[in-house]
mmCIF file of C-alpha atoms and ligand atoms in Angstrom:
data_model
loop_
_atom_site.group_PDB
_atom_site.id
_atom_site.type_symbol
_atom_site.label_atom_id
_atom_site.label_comp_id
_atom_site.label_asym_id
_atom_site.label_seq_id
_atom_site.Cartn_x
_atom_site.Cartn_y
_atom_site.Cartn_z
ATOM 1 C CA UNK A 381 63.719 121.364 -119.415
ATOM 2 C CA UNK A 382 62.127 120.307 -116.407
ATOM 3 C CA UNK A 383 64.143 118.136 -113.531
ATOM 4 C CA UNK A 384 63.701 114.015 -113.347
ATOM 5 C CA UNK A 385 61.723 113.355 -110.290
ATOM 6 C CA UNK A 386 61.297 110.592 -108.476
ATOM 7 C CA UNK A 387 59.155 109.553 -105.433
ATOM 8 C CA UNK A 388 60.397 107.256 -102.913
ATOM 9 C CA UNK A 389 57.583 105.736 -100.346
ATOM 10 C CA UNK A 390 57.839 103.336 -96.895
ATOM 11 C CA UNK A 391 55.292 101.071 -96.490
ATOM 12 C CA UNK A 392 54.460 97.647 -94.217
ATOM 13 C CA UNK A 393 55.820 97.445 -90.443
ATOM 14 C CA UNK A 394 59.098 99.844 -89.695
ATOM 15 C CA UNK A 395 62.045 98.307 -89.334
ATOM 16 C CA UNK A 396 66.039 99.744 -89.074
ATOM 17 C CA UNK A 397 67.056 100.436 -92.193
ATOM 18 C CA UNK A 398 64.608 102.330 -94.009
ATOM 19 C CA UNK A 399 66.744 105.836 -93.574
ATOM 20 C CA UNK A 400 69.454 104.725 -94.942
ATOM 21 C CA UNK A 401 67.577 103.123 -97.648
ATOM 22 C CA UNK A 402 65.419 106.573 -97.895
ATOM 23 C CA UNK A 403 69.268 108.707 -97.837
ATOM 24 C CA UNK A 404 71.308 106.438 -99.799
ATOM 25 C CA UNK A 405 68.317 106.697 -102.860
ATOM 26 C CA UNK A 406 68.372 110.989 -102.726
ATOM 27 C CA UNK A 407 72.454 110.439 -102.745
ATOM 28 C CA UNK A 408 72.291 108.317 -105.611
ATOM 29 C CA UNK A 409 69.380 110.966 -107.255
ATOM 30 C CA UNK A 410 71.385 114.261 -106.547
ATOM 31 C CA UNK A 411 73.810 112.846 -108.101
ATOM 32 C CA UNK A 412 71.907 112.741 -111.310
ATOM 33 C CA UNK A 413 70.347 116.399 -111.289
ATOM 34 C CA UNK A 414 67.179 114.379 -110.225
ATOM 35 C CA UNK A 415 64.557 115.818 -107.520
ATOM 36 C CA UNK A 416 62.922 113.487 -105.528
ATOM 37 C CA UNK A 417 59.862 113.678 -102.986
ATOM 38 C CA UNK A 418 59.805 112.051 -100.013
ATOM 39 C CA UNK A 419 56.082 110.291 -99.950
ATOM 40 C CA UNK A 420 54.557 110.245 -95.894
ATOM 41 C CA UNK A 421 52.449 108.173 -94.314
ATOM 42 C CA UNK A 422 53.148 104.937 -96.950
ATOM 43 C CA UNK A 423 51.505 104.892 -100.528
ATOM 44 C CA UNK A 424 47.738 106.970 -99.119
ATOM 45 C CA UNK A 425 50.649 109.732 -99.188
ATOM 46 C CA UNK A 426 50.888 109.602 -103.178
ATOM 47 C CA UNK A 427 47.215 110.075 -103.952
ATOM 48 C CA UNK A 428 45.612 113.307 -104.887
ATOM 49 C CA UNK A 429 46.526 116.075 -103.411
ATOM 50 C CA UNK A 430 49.615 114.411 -102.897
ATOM 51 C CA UNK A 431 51.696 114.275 -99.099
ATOM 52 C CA UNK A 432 55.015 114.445 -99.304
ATOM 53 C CA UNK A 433 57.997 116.035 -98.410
ATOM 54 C CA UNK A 434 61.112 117.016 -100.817
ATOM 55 C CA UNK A 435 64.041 115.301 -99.891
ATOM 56 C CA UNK A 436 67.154 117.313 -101.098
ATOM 57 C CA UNK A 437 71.041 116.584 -100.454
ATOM 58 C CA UNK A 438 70.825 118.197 -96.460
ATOM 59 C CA UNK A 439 67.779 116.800 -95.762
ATOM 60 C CA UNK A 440 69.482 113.257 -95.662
ATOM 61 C CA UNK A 441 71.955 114.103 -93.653
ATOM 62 C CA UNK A 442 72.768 112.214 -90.240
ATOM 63 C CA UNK A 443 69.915 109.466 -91.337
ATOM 64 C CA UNK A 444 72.555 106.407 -92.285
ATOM 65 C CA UNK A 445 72.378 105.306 -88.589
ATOM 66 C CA UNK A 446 68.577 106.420 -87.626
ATOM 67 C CA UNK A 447 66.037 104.040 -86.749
ATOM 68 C CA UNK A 448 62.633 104.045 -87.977
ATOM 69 C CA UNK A 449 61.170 105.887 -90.871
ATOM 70 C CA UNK A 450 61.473 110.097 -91.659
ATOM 71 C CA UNK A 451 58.868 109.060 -94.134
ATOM 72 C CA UNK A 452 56.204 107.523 -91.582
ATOM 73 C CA UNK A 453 54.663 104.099 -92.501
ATOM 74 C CA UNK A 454 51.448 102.295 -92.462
ATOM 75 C CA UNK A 455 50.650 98.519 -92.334
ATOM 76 C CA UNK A 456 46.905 98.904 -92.363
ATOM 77 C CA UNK A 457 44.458 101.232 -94.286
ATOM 78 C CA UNK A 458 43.210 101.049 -97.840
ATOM 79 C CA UNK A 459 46.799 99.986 -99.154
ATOM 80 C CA UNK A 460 46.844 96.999 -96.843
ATOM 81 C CA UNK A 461 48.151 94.285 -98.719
ATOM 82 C CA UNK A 462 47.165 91.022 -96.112
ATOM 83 C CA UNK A 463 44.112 90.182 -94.439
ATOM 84 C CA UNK A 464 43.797 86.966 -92.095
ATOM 85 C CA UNK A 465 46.700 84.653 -92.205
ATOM 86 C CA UNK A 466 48.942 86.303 -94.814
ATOM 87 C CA UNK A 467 45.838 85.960 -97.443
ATOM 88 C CA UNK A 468 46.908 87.929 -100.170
ATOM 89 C CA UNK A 469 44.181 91.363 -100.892
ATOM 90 C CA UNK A 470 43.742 92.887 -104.879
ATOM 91 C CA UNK A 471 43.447 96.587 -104.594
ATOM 92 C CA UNK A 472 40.616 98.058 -106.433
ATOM 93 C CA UNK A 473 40.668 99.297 -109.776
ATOM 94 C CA UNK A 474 39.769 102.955 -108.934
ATOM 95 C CA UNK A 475 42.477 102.943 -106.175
ATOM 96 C CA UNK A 476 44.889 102.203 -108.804
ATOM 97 C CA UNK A 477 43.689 104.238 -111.564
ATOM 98 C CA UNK A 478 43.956 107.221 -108.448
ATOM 99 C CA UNK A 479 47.263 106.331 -107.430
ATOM 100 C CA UNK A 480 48.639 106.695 -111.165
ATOM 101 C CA UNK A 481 46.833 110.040 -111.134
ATOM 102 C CA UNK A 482 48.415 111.397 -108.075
ATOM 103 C CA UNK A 483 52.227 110.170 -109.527
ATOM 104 C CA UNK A 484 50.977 112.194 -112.847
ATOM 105 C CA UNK A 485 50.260 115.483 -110.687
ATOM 106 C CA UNK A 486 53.203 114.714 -108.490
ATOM 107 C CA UNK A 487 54.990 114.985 -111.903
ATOM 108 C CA UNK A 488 56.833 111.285 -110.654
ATOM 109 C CA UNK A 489 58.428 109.669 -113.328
ATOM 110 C CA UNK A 490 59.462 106.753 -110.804
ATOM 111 C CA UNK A 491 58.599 105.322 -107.385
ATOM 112 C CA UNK A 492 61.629 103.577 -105.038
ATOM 113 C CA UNK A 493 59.354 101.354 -102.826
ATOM 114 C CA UNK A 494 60.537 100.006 -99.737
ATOM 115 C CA UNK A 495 58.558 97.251 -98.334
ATOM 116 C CA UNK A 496 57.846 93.606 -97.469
ATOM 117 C CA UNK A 497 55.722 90.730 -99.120
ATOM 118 C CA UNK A 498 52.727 93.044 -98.414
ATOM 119 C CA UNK A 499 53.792 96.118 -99.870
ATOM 120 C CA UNK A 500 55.375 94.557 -102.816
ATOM 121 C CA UNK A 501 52.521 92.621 -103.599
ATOM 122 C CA UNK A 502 50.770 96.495 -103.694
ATOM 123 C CA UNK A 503 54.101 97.687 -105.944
ATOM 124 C CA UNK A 504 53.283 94.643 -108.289
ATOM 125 C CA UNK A 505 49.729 95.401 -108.738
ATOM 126 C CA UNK A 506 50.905 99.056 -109.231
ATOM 127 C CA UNK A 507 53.007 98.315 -111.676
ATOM 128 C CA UNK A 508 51.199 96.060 -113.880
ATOM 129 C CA UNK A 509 48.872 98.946 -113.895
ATOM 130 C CA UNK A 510 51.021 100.970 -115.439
ATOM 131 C CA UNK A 511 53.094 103.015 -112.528
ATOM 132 C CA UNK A 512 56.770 102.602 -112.828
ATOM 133 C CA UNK A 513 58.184 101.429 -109.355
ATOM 134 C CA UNK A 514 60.996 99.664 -108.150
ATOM 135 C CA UNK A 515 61.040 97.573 -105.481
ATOM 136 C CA UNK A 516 63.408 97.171 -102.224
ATOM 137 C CA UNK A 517 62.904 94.510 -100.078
ATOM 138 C CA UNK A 518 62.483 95.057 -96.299
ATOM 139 C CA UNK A 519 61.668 93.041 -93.620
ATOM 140 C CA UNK A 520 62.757 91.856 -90.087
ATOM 141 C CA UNK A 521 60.743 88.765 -90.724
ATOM 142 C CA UNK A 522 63.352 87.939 -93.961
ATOM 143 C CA UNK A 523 60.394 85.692 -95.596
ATOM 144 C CA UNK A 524 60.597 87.532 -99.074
ATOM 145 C CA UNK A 525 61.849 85.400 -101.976
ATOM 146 C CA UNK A 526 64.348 86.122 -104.350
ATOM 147 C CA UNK A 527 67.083 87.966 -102.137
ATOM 148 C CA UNK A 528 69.194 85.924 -99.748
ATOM 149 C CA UNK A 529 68.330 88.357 -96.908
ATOM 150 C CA UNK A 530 66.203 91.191 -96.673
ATOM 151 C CA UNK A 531 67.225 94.734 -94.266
ATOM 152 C CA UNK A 532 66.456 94.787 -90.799
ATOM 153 C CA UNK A 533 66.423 91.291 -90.571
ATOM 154 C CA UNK A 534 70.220 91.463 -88.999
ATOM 155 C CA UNK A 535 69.699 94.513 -86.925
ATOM 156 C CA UNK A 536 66.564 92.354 -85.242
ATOM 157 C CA UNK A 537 68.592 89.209 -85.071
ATOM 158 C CA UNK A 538 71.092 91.042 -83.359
ATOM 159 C CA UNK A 539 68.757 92.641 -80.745
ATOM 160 C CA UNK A 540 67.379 89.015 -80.448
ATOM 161 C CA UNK A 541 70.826 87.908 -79.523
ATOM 162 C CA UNK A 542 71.577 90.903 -76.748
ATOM 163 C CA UNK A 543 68.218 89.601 -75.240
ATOM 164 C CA UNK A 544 69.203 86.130 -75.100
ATOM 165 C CA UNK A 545 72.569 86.995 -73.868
ATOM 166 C CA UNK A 546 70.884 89.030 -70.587
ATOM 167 C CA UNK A 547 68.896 86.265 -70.072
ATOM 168 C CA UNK A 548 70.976 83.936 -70.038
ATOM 169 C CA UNK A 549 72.679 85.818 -67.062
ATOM 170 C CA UNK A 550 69.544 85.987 -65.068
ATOM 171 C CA UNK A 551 68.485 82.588 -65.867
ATOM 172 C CA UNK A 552 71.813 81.312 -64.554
ATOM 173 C CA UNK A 553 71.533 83.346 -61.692
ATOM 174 C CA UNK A 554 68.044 81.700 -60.356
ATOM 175 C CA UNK A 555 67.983 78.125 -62.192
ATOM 176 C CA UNK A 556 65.024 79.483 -64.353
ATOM 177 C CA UNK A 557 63.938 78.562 -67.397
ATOM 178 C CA UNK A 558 63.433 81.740 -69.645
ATOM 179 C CA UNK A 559 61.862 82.278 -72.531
ATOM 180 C CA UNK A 560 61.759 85.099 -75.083
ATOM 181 C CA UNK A 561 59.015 85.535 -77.720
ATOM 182 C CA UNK A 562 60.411 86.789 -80.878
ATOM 183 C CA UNK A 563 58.587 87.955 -84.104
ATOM 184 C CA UNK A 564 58.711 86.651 -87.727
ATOM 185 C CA UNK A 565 55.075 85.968 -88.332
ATOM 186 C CA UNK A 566 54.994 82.634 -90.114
ATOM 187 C CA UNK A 567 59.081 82.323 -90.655
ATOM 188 C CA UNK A 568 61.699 81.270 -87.816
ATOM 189 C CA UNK A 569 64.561 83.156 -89.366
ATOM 190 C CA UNK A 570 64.998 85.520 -86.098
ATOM 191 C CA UNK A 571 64.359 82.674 -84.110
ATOM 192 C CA UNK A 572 66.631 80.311 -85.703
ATOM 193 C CA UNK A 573 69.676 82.719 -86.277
ATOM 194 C CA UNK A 574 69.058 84.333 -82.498
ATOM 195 C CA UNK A 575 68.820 80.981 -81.363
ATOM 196 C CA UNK A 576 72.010 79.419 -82.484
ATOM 197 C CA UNK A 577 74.135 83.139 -82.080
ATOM 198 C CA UNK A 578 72.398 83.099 -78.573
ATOM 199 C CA UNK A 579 73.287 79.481 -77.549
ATOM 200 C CA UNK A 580 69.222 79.095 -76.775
ATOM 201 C CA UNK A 581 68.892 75.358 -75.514
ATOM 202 C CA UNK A 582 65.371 75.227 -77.336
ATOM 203 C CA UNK A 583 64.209 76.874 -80.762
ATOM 204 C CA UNK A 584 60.640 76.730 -81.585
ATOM 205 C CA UNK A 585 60.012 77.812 -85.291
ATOM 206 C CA UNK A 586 56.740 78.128 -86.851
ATOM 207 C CA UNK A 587 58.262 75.338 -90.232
ATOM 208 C CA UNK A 588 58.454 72.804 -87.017
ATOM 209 C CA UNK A 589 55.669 72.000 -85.371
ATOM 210 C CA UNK A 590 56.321 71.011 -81.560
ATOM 211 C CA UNK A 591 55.794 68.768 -78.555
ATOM 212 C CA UNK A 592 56.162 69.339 -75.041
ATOM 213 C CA UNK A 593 57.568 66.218 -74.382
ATOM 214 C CA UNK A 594 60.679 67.355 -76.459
ATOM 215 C CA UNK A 595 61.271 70.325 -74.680
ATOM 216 C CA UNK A 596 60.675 68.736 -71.806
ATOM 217 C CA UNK A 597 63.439 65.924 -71.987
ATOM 218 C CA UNK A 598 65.546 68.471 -73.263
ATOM 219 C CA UNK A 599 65.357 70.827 -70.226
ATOM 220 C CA UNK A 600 66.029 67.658 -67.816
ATOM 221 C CA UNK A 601 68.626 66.287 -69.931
ATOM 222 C CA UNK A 602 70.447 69.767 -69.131
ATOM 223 C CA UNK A 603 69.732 69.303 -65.384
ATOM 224 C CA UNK A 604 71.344 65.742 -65.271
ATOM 225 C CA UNK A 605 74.043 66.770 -66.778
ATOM 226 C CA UNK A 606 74.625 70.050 -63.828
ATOM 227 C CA UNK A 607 72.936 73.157 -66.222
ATOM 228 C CA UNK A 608 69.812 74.032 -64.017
ATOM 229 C CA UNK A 609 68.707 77.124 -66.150
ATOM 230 C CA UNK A 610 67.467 76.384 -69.604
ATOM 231 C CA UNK A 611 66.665 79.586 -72.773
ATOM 232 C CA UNK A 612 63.961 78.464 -74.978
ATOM 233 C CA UNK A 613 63.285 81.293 -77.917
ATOM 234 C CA UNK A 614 60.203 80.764 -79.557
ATOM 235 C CA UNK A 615 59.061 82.777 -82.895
ATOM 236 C CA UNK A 616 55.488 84.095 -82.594
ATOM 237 C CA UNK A 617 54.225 81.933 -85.465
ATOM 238 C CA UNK A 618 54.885 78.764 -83.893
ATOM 239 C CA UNK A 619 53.013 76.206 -82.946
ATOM 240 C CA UNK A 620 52.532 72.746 -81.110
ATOM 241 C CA UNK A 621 51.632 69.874 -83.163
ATOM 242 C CA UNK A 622 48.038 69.805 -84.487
ATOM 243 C CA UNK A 623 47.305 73.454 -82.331
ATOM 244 C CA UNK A 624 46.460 76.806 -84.161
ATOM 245 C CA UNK A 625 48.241 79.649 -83.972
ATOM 246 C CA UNK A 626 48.484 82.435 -81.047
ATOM 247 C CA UNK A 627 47.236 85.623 -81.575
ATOM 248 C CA UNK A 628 47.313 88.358 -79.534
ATOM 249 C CA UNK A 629 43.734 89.701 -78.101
ATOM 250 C CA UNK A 630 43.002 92.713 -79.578
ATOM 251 C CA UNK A 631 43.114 92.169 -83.520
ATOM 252 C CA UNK A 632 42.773 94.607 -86.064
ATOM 253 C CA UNK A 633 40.181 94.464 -88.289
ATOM 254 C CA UNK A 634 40.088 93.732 -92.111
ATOM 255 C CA UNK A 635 43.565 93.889 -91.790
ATOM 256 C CA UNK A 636 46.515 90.769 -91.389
ATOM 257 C CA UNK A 637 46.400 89.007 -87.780
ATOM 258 C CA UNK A 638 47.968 89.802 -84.876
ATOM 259 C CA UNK A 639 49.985 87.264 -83.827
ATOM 260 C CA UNK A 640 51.391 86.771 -80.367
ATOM 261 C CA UNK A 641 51.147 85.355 -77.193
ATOM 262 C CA UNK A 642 53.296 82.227 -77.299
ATOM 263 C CA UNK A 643 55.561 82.915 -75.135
ATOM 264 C CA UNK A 644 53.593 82.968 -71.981
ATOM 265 C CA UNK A 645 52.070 79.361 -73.169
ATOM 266 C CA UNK A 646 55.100 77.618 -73.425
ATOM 267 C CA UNK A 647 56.768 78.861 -70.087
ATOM 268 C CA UNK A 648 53.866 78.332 -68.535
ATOM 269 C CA UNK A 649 53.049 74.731 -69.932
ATOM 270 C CA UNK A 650 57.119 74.281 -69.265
ATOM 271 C CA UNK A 651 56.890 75.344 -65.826
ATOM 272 C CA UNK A 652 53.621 72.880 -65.097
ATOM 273 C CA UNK A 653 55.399 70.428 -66.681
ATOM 274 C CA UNK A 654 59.063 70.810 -65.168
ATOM 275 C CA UNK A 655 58.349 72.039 -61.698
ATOM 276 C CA UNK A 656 60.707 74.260 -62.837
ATOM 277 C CA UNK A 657 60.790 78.312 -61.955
ATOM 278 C CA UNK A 658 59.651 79.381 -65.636
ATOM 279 C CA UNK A 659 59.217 83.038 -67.009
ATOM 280 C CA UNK A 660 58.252 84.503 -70.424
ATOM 281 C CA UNK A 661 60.022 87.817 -71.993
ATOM 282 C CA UNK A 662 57.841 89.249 -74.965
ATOM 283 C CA UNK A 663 60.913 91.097 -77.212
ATOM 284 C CA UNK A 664 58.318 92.642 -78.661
ATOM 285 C CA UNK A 665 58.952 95.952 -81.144
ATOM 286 C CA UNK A 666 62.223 96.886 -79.384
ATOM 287 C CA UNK A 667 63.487 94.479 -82.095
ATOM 288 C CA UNK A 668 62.068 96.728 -84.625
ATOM 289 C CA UNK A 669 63.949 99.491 -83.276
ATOM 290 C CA UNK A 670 66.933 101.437 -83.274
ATOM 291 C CA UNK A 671 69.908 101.835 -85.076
ATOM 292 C CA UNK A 672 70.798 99.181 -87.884
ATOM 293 C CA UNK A 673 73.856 97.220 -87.868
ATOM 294 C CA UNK A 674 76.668 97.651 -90.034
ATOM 295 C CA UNK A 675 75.845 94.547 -92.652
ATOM 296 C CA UNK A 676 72.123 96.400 -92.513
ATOM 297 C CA UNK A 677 73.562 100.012 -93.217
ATOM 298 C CA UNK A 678 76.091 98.536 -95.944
ATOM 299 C CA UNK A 679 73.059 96.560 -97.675
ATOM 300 C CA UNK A 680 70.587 99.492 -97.518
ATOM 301 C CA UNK A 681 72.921 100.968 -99.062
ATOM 302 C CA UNK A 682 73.783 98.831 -101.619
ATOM 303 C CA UNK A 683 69.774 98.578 -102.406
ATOM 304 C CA UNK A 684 69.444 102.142 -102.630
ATOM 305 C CA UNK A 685 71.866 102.420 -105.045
ATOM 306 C CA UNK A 686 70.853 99.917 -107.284
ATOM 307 C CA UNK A 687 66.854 100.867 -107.045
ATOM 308 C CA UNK A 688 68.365 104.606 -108.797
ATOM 309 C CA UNK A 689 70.436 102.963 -110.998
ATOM 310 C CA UNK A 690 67.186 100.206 -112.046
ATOM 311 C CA UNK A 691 64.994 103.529 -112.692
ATOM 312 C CA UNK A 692 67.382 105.527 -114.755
ATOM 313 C CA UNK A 693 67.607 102.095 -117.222
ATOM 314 C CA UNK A 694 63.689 102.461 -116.953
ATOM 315 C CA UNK A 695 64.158 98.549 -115.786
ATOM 316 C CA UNK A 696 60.623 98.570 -113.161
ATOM 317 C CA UNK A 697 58.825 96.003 -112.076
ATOM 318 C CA UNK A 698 61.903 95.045 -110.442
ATOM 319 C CA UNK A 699 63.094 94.443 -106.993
ATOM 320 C CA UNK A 700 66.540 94.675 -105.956
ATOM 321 C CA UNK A 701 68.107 91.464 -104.644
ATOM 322 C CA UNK A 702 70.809 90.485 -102.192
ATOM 323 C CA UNK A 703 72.163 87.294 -103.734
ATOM 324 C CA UNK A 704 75.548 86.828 -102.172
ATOM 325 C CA UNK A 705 78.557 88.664 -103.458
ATOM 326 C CA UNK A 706 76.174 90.726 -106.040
ATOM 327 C CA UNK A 707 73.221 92.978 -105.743
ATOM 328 C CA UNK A 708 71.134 91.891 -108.605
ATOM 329 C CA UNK A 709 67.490 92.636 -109.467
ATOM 330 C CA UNK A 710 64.806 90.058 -110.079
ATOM 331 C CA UNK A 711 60.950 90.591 -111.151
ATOM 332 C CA UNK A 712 58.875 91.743 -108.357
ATOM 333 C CA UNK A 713 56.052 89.081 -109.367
ATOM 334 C CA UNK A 714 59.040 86.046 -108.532
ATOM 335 C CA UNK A 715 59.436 87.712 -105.104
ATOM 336 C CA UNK A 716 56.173 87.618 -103.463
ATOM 337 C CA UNK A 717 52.898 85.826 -102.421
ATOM 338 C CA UNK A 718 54.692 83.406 -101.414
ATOM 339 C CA UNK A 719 57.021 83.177 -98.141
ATOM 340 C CA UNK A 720 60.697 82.409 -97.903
ATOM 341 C CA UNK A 721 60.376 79.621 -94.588
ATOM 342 C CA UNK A 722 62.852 78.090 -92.739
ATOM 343 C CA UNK A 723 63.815 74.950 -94.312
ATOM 344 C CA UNK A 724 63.860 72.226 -91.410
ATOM 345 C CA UNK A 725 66.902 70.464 -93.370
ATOM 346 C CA UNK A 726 68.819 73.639 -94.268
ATOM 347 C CA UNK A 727 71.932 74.472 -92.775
ATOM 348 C CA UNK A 728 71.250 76.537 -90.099
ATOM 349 C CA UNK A 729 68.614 74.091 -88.932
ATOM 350 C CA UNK A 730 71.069 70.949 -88.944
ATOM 351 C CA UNK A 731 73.755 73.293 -87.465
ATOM 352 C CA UNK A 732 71.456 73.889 -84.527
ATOM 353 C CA UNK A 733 70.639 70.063 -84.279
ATOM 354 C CA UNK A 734 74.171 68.416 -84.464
ATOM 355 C CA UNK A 735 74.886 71.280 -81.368
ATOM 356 C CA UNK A 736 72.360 69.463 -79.605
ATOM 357 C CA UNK A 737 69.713 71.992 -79.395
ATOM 358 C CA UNK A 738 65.922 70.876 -79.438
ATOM 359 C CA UNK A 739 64.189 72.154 -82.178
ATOM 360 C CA UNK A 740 60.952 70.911 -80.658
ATOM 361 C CA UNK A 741 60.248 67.748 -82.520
ATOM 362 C CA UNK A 742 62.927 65.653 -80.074
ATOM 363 C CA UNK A 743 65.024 66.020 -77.849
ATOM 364 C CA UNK A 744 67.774 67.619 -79.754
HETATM 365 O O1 F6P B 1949 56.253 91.898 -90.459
HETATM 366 C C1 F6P B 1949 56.990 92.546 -89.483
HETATM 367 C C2 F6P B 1949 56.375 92.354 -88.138
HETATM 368 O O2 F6P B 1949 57.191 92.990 -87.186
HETATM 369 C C3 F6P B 1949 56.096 90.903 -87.745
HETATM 370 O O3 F6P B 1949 57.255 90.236 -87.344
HETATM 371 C C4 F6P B 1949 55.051 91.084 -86.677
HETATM 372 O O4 F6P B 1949 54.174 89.992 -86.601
HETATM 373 C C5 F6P B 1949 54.291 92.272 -87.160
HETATM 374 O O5 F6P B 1949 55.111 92.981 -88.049
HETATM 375 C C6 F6P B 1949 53.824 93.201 -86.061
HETATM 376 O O6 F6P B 1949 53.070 94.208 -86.619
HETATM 377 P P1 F6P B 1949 52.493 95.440 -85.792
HETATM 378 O O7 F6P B 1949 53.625 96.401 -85.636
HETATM 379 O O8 F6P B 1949 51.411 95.980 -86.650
HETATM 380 O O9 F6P B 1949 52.040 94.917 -84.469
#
């Protein structure tokens, strides 16, 4: 009799994590007697003739703390999930029906996909199609529902936090304002939890639209009371009160929006407004980058795990699920098309307040 084989696929924007996602799955395979392929280049790679690479037990080895994807990744093409503003895309029915064709010839008798809201929306469509996947859910962003926190989103908030702590150094040093740009599309999460770990003075999420005039007071609060450098961290997505969004000035096209750009408005709005020495710092994809953290490794970990375990009960359509103490898995349709935001009166939020930091709609 023939070996179980499985396929295991990257899709959406990298983000640290996904190795030891990719390693912990062909662990928790070999383990089994199963085979498993390694699909490149995000779900294109499963379709007829198939491109993929087997993943045995030494082909794993040394990825727990590697950034990036061995697997390669895509974000745009015919699998793109998102067009516009997070507008949700249907795939066609032929791209489907060849997608099931290429797991027949691949000979998969399961898919472990790792991906966001956009790639999970895909995995959902697959699935009620027919094509037995299993989600895990990825993201620096953290804005998929159903898990408490998705991987990468720590390893970014800590880079988020390193920045913030440099600049708060230089910031000092001059009696600047700084501030850093940091992703999340249309959720604050990095922003927020960077923020507060950072000890920014301002934190400008996209779930709380902003005024100058609060950021303002705030900055010239600090000055009458002898702190003459101010850190303002503002997530890409957000916006002042009744503006649009920021995008950046090349945009893709038929593909999700490019956002970014805010950064350099604020500080230099701030500065016109201040008289005050103001610079921008764009964090960019370094937060994307690089190793993941050890709560990151430990829950990639933990996902990869449970995503074997889900496919040898034959329970798909499901996505694994941080949910505290347990690793649980939930229905893939309950996790996406719609966003897990920052909630203004959460915890985090109103921790952030009552330490007297401006969250753009007053002074603190
Ligand atoms: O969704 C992850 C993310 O990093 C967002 O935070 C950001 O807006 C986007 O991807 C950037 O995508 P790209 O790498 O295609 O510029």
């Amino acid at each position: 009799m023939s070996k179980k084989r499985i396929g295991v696929v990257t899709g959406g924007g990298d983000c640290p994590g996904l190795n030891a996602v990719i390693r912990a799955v062909v662990k928790a395979s070999d383990l089994r007697g199963w085979e498993v392929l390694g699909i490149l280049g995000g779900y294109e790679g499963i379709l007829p003739p198939g491109n993929y690479r087997e993943l045995d037990y030494r082909a794993v080895g040394g990825l727990l703390a590697r950034g990036g994807t061995i697997l390669g990744t895509a974000n745009r093409g015919r699998f793109s999930a998102k067009v516009g503003h997070g507008e949700g895309r249907t795939l066609p029915t032929e791209l489907l029906e060849e997608t099931k064709q290429g797991m027949e010839q691949l000979g998969l008798s399961g898919l472990v996909s790792i991906g966001g809201d956009g790639s999970l929306s895909i995995a959902q469509q697959m699935y009620e199609y027919g094509i037995p996947v299993v989600g895990v859910p990825k993201t620096i962003d953290n804005d998929l529902d159903g898990t408490l926190m998705t991987f990468g989103f720590d390893s970014a908030v800590a880079c988020a936090t390193d920045a913030l702590d440099r600049l708060h150094t230089t910031a000092e040093s001059h009696n600047r304002v700084m501030v850093l740009e940091v992703m999340g599309r249309y959720a604050g999460w990095i922003a927020l939890y960077a923020g507060v770990a950072g000890g920014a003075d301002v934190i400008l999420i996209p779930e709380v639209p902003f005024s100058y005039d609060s950021i303002v007071a705030k900055i010239q609060q600090r000055e009458q009371r002898g702190r003459r450098f101010s850190i303002v961290i503002v997530a890409e997505g957000a916006r002042e009160k009744g503006a649009d969004f920021v995008t950046a000035s090349a945009q893709p096209t038929g593909g999700e929006a490019r956002l970014g750009g805010i950064g350099e408005v604020v500080a230099a709005e701030i500065g016109k407004r201040t008289g005050k020495d103001t610079r921008a710092c764009v964090l960019g994809h370094l937060q994307r980058g690089g190793s993941p953290t050890t709560f990151d490794r430990a829950l990639c970990s933990i996902f990869g795990a449970e995503a074997v375990e889900r496919i040898a009960a034959g329970d798909f359509g499901k996505m694994v699920a941080y949910q505290g103490s347990q690793v649980t898995a939930i229905p893939i349709r309950d996790a996406v098309g719609k966003l897990k935001t920052v909630r203004p009166d959460g915890s985090m939020a109103r921790a952030a307040r009552a330490l007297g930091v401006c969250m753009g709609d007053s002074a603190h």
